[in-house]
Amino acid sequence: IDVREFRSALPSLLHQRGMELVPLTLEVGDYILSPTICVERKSIPDLVGSFASGRLFQQAEKMTRYYKIAILLIEFDENRSFGLQSVSSIGQDIAAGSIASKLVLLTLHFPTLRILWMRSPHVTALMFDELKQNQMEPDGAEAEKIGQETADANSQFSIVPQDILRKLPGINANNVTYVMNHVDSLHELSTMSVAKLTTLIGAANAKQLHDFLHS
């Protein structure tokens, strides 16, 4: 469990269910339930803030890259309505300010990402218990190492350039972190030849990106 999660009610509920909690500083995920299962937990305010900053897309990319089962767990307050928006407020088109629209885009971009909707922290604790059934215990030391090599790369690109980079033709979830590891800025990327881009992201992606940048 990431140490920052101890500010929430969930760790106490998990402990009451007899689970052993190992506090760690995790680069990827909030809870590692097994060597293959990673969970990022979001309360509704966290979800809204993470979409606004672009952080959720980074987190989803890391989870789906390093774990076979990557889960975004959206946890509601049990004293409030179990819903993000009223049905009447959900339109037919993608809207920039709509949480529902942003979730659709997230699932389109990361099709292997599972999304779980939990009515309360108590339900989350029960679900964790079920998810851990017949699973191997995770290695805390290994979990703490995962994603460390990408931390420096992500820090080179602030949120806005990262968002721009992800939207460029030829850049996708499989190569965006590699690009950030090997390119210092968007300006440097825009001046690279097709040959250099091919070495970086492959011929097909390089052509798409180069054509877009120089059209």
GROMACS .gro file of C-alpha atoms in nm:
model
  215
    1ILE     CA    1   0.000   0.000   0.000
    2ASP     CA    2   0.126   0.346  -0.087
    3VAL     CA    3   0.196   0.544   0.231
    4ARG     CA    4  -0.021   0.835   0.110
    5GLU     CA    5  -0.326   0.609   0.125
    6PHE     CA    6  -0.314   0.605   0.505
    7ARG     CA    7  -0.491   0.941   0.500
    8SER     CA    8  -0.805   0.757   0.384
    9ALA     CA    9  -1.038   0.525   0.576
   10LEU     CA   10  -0.966   0.219   0.363
   11PRO     CA   11  -0.641   0.095   0.525
   12SER     CA   12  -0.811   0.074   0.865
   13LEU     CA   13  -1.097  -0.127   0.716
   14LEU     CA   14  -0.855  -0.363   0.542
   15HIS     CA   15  -0.668  -0.415   0.869
   16GLN     CA   16  -0.996  -0.499   1.041
   17ARG     CA   17  -1.049  -0.772   0.781
   18GLY     CA   18  -0.717  -0.928   0.880
   19MET     CA   19  -0.510  -0.810   0.586
   20GLU     CA   20  -0.142  -0.737   0.641
   21LEU     CA   21  -0.058  -0.388   0.518
   22VAL     CA   22   0.298  -0.304   0.412
   23PRO     CA   23   0.348   0.074   0.375
   24LEU     CA   24   0.567   0.163   0.077
   25THR     CA   25   0.638   0.457  -0.149
   26LEU     CA   26   0.491   0.336  -0.475
   27GLU     CA   27   0.555   0.495  -0.813
   28VAL     CA   28   0.282   0.283  -0.976
   29GLY     CA   29  -0.058   0.225  -0.814
   30ASP     CA   30  -0.192   0.269  -0.463
   31TYR     CA   31  -0.247  -0.098  -0.374
   32ILE     CA   32  -0.057  -0.400  -0.504
   33LEU     CA   33  -0.276  -0.701  -0.431
   34SER     CA   34  -0.059  -0.960  -0.605
   35PRO     CA   35   0.238  -0.967  -0.845
   36THR     CA   36  -0.012  -0.913  -1.129
   37ILE     CA   37  -0.286  -0.694  -0.974
   38CYS     CA   38  -0.242  -0.319  -0.927
   39VAL     CA   39  -0.513  -0.082  -0.806
   40GLU     CA   40  -0.529   0.297  -0.830
   41ARG     CA   41  -0.801   0.420  -0.591
   42LYS     CA   42  -0.980   0.747  -0.657
   43SER     CA   43  -1.242   0.922  -0.449
   44ILE     CA   44  -1.469   1.143  -0.660
   45PRO     CA   45  -1.275   1.466  -0.576
   46ASP     CA   46  -0.948   1.282  -0.655
   47LEU     CA   47  -1.091   1.163  -0.986
   48VAL     CA   48  -1.193   1.514  -1.090
   49GLY     CA   49  -0.855   1.657  -0.989
   50SER     CA   50  -0.657   1.383  -1.162
   51PHE     CA   51  -0.844   1.436  -1.488
   52ALA     CA   52  -0.791   1.811  -1.465
   53SER     CA   53  -0.414   1.776  -1.415
   54GLY     CA   54  -0.367   1.495  -1.666
   55ARG     CA   55  -0.216   1.276  -1.394
   56LEU     CA   56  -0.470   0.996  -1.435
   57PHE     CA   57  -0.356   0.925  -1.790
   58GLN     CA   58   0.003   0.891  -1.667
   59GLN     CA   59  -0.109   0.657  -1.389
   60ALA     CA   60  -0.316   0.443  -1.627
   61GLU     CA   61  -0.025   0.418  -1.869
   62LYS     CA   62   0.212   0.299  -1.598
   63MET     CA   63  -0.033   0.047  -1.452
   64THR     CA   64  -0.118  -0.110  -1.788
   65ARG     CA   65   0.249  -0.120  -1.880
   66TYR     CA   66   0.374  -0.300  -1.570
   67TYR     CA   67   0.077  -0.508  -1.449
   68LYS     CA   68  -0.134  -0.774  -1.616
   69ILE     CA   69  -0.445  -0.661  -1.426
   70ALA     CA   70  -0.459  -0.281  -1.388
   71ILE     CA   71  -0.762  -0.146  -1.200
   72LEU     CA   72  -0.895   0.204  -1.158
   73LEU     CA   73  -1.119   0.189  -0.852
   74ILE     CA   74  -1.363   0.478  -0.820
   75GLU     CA   75  -1.486   0.503  -0.463
   76PHE     CA   76  -1.798   0.695  -0.368
   77ASP     CA   77  -1.897   0.846  -0.035
   78GLU     CA   78  -2.160   0.618   0.116
   79ASN     CA   79  -2.355   0.925   0.233
   80ARG     CA   80  -2.391   1.062  -0.120
   81SER     CA   81  -2.555   0.956  -0.444
   82PHE     CA   82  -2.395   0.657  -0.620
   83GLY     CA   83  -2.349   0.836  -0.951
   84LEU     CA   84  -2.116   1.080  -1.125
   85GLN     CA   85  -2.378   1.272  -1.321
   86SER     CA   86  -2.752   1.272  -1.361
   87VAL     CA   87  -2.877   1.089  -1.668
   88SER     CA   88  -3.024   1.410  -1.808
   89SER     CA   89  -2.682   1.582  -1.800
   90ILE     CA   90  -2.511   1.315  -2.012
   91GLY     CA   91  -2.521   1.419  -2.377
   92GLN     CA   92  -2.467   1.212  -2.689
   93ASP     CA   93  -2.138   1.382  -2.781
   94ILE     CA   94  -1.797   1.393  -2.615
   95ALA     CA   95  -1.776   1.706  -2.398
   96ALA     CA   96  -1.448   1.845  -2.267
   97GLY     CA   97  -1.592   1.926  -1.925
   98SER     CA   98  -1.778   1.599  -1.874
   99ILE     CA   99  -1.634   1.337  -1.637
  100ALA     CA  100  -1.827   1.068  -1.824
  101SER     CA  101  -1.667   1.177  -2.152
  102LYS     CA  102  -1.321   1.174  -1.996
  103LEU     CA  103  -1.378   0.821  -1.867
  104VAL     CA  104  -1.482   0.709  -2.215
  105LEU     CA  105  -1.163   0.856  -2.362
  106LEU     CA  106  -0.957   0.690  -2.088
  107THR     CA  107  -1.100   0.346  -2.164
  108LEU     CA  108  -1.052   0.397  -2.538
  109HIS     CA  109  -0.689   0.489  -2.483
  110PHE     CA  110  -0.624   0.206  -2.235
  111PRO     CA  111  -0.858  -0.080  -2.336
  112THR     CA  112  -0.708  -0.327  -2.086
  113LEU     CA  113  -0.773  -0.098  -1.788
  114ARG     CA  114  -1.049  -0.230  -1.559
  115ILE     CA  115  -1.276   0.020  -1.385
  116LEU     CA  116  -1.450  -0.076  -1.062
  117TRP     CA  117  -1.723   0.135  -0.904
  118MET     CA  118  -1.741   0.106  -0.526
  119ARG     CA  119  -2.031   0.247  -0.324
  120SER     CA  120  -1.817   0.298  -0.012
  121PRO     CA  121  -1.479   0.213   0.147
  122HIS     CA  122  -1.648  -0.083   0.320
  123VAL     CA  123  -1.744  -0.229  -0.018
  124THR     CA  124  -1.389  -0.166  -0.144
  125ALA     CA  125  -1.245  -0.363   0.148
  126LEU     CA  126  -1.476  -0.654   0.067
  127MET     CA  127  -1.378  -0.641  -0.300
  128PHE     CA  128  -1.006  -0.643  -0.215
  129ASP     CA  129  -1.062  -0.953  -0.005
  130GLU     CA  130  -1.226  -1.125  -0.302
  131LEU     CA  131  -0.961  -1.010  -0.552
  132LYS     CA  132  -0.684  -1.155  -0.336
  133GLN     CA  133  -0.838  -1.501  -0.323
  134ASN     CA  134  -0.599  -1.766  -0.465
  135GLN     CA  135  -0.341  -1.500  -0.552
  136MET     CA  136   0.028  -1.498  -0.464
  137GLU     CA  137   0.145  -1.234  -0.218
  138PRO     CA  138   0.326  -0.939  -0.380
  139ASP     CA  139   0.693  -0.865  -0.318
  140GLY     CA  140   0.708  -0.522  -0.157
  141ALA     CA  141   1.065  -0.452  -0.261
  142GLU     CA  142   0.986  -0.533  -0.624
  143ALA     CA  143   0.665  -0.328  -0.619
  144GLU     CA  144   0.858  -0.027  -0.490
  145LYS     CA  145   1.109  -0.051  -0.778
  146ILE     CA  146   0.844  -0.062  -1.052
  147GLY     CA  147   0.819   0.260  -1.247
  148GLN     CA  148   1.124   0.424  -1.090
  149GLU     CA  149   1.304   0.436  -1.423
  150THR     CA  150   1.026   0.646  -1.575
  151ALA     CA  151   1.001   0.899  -1.292
  152ASP     CA  152   1.292   1.111  -1.417
  153ALA     CA  153   1.161   1.100  -1.773
  154ASN     CA  154   0.817   1.222  -1.673
  155SER     CA  155   0.968   1.510  -1.476
  156GLN     CA  156   1.133   1.645  -1.793
  157PHE     CA  157   0.789   1.712  -1.943
  158SER     CA  158   0.541   1.924  -1.751
  159ILE     CA  159   0.173   1.832  -1.766
  160VAL     CA  160   0.086   2.045  -2.071
  161PRO     CA  161   0.373   1.922  -2.296
  162GLN     CA  162   0.297   1.565  -2.190
  163ASP     CA  163  -0.066   1.611  -2.290
  164ILE     CA  164   0.039   1.753  -2.628
  165LEU     CA  165   0.286   1.469  -2.682
  166ARG     CA  166   0.021   1.203  -2.617
  167LYS     CA  167  -0.208   1.357  -2.880
  168LEU     CA  168   0.052   1.358  -3.160
  169PRO     CA  169   0.005   1.108  -3.446
  170GLY     CA  170   0.244   0.815  -3.406
  171ILE     CA  171   0.266   0.856  -3.028
  172ASN     CA  172   0.075   0.597  -2.827
  173ALA     CA  173   0.064   0.425  -2.487
  174ASN     CA  174   0.335   0.182  -2.595
  175ASN     CA  175   0.597   0.440  -2.690
  176VAL     CA  176   0.521   0.767  -2.509
  177THR     CA  177   0.734   0.685  -2.203
  178TYR     CA  178   1.023   0.571  -2.424
  179VAL     CA  179   1.004   0.902  -2.612
  180MET     CA  180   1.011   1.100  -2.287
  181ASN     CA  181   1.315   0.898  -2.178
  182HIS     CA  182   1.510   0.983  -2.496
  183VAL     CA  183   1.393   1.330  -2.599
  184ASP     CA  184   1.444   1.643  -2.390
  185SER     CA  185   1.163   1.859  -2.529
  186LEU     CA  186   0.888   1.889  -2.787
  187HIS     CA  187   1.112   2.126  -2.982
  188GLU     CA  188   1.383   1.863  -3.010
  189LEU     CA  189   1.124   1.608  -3.121
  190SER     CA  190   0.994   1.843  -3.391
  191THR     CA  191   1.343   1.886  -3.541
  192MET     CA  192   1.428   1.515  -3.565
  193SER     CA  193   1.466   1.353  -3.906
  194VAL     CA  194   1.253   1.062  -4.023
  195ALA     CA  195   1.553   0.833  -3.972
  196LYS     CA  196   1.595   0.938  -3.608
  197LEU     CA  197   1.222   0.913  -3.544
  198THR     CA  198   1.221   0.564  -3.698
  199THR     CA  199   1.491   0.455  -3.453
  200LEU     CA  200   1.283   0.602  -3.173
  201ILE     CA  201   0.928   0.483  -3.251
  202GLY     CA  202   0.940   0.264  -3.561
  203ALA     CA  203   0.891   0.339  -3.931
  204ALA     CA  204   0.510   0.363  -3.945
  205ASN     CA  205   0.480   0.583  -3.637
  206ALA     CA  206   0.776   0.795  -3.749
  207LYS     CA  207   0.614   0.869  -4.084
  208GLN     CA  208   0.284   0.969  -3.920
  209LEU     CA  209   0.459   1.198  -3.673
  210HIS     CA  210   0.701   1.354  -3.924
  211ASP     CA  211   0.424   1.417  -4.179
  212PHE     CA  212   0.210   1.583  -3.911
  213LEU     CA  213   0.491   1.805  -3.779
  214HIS     CA  214   0.608   1.917  -4.123
  215SER     CA  215   0.285   1.937  -4.322
   0.00000   0.00000   0.00000
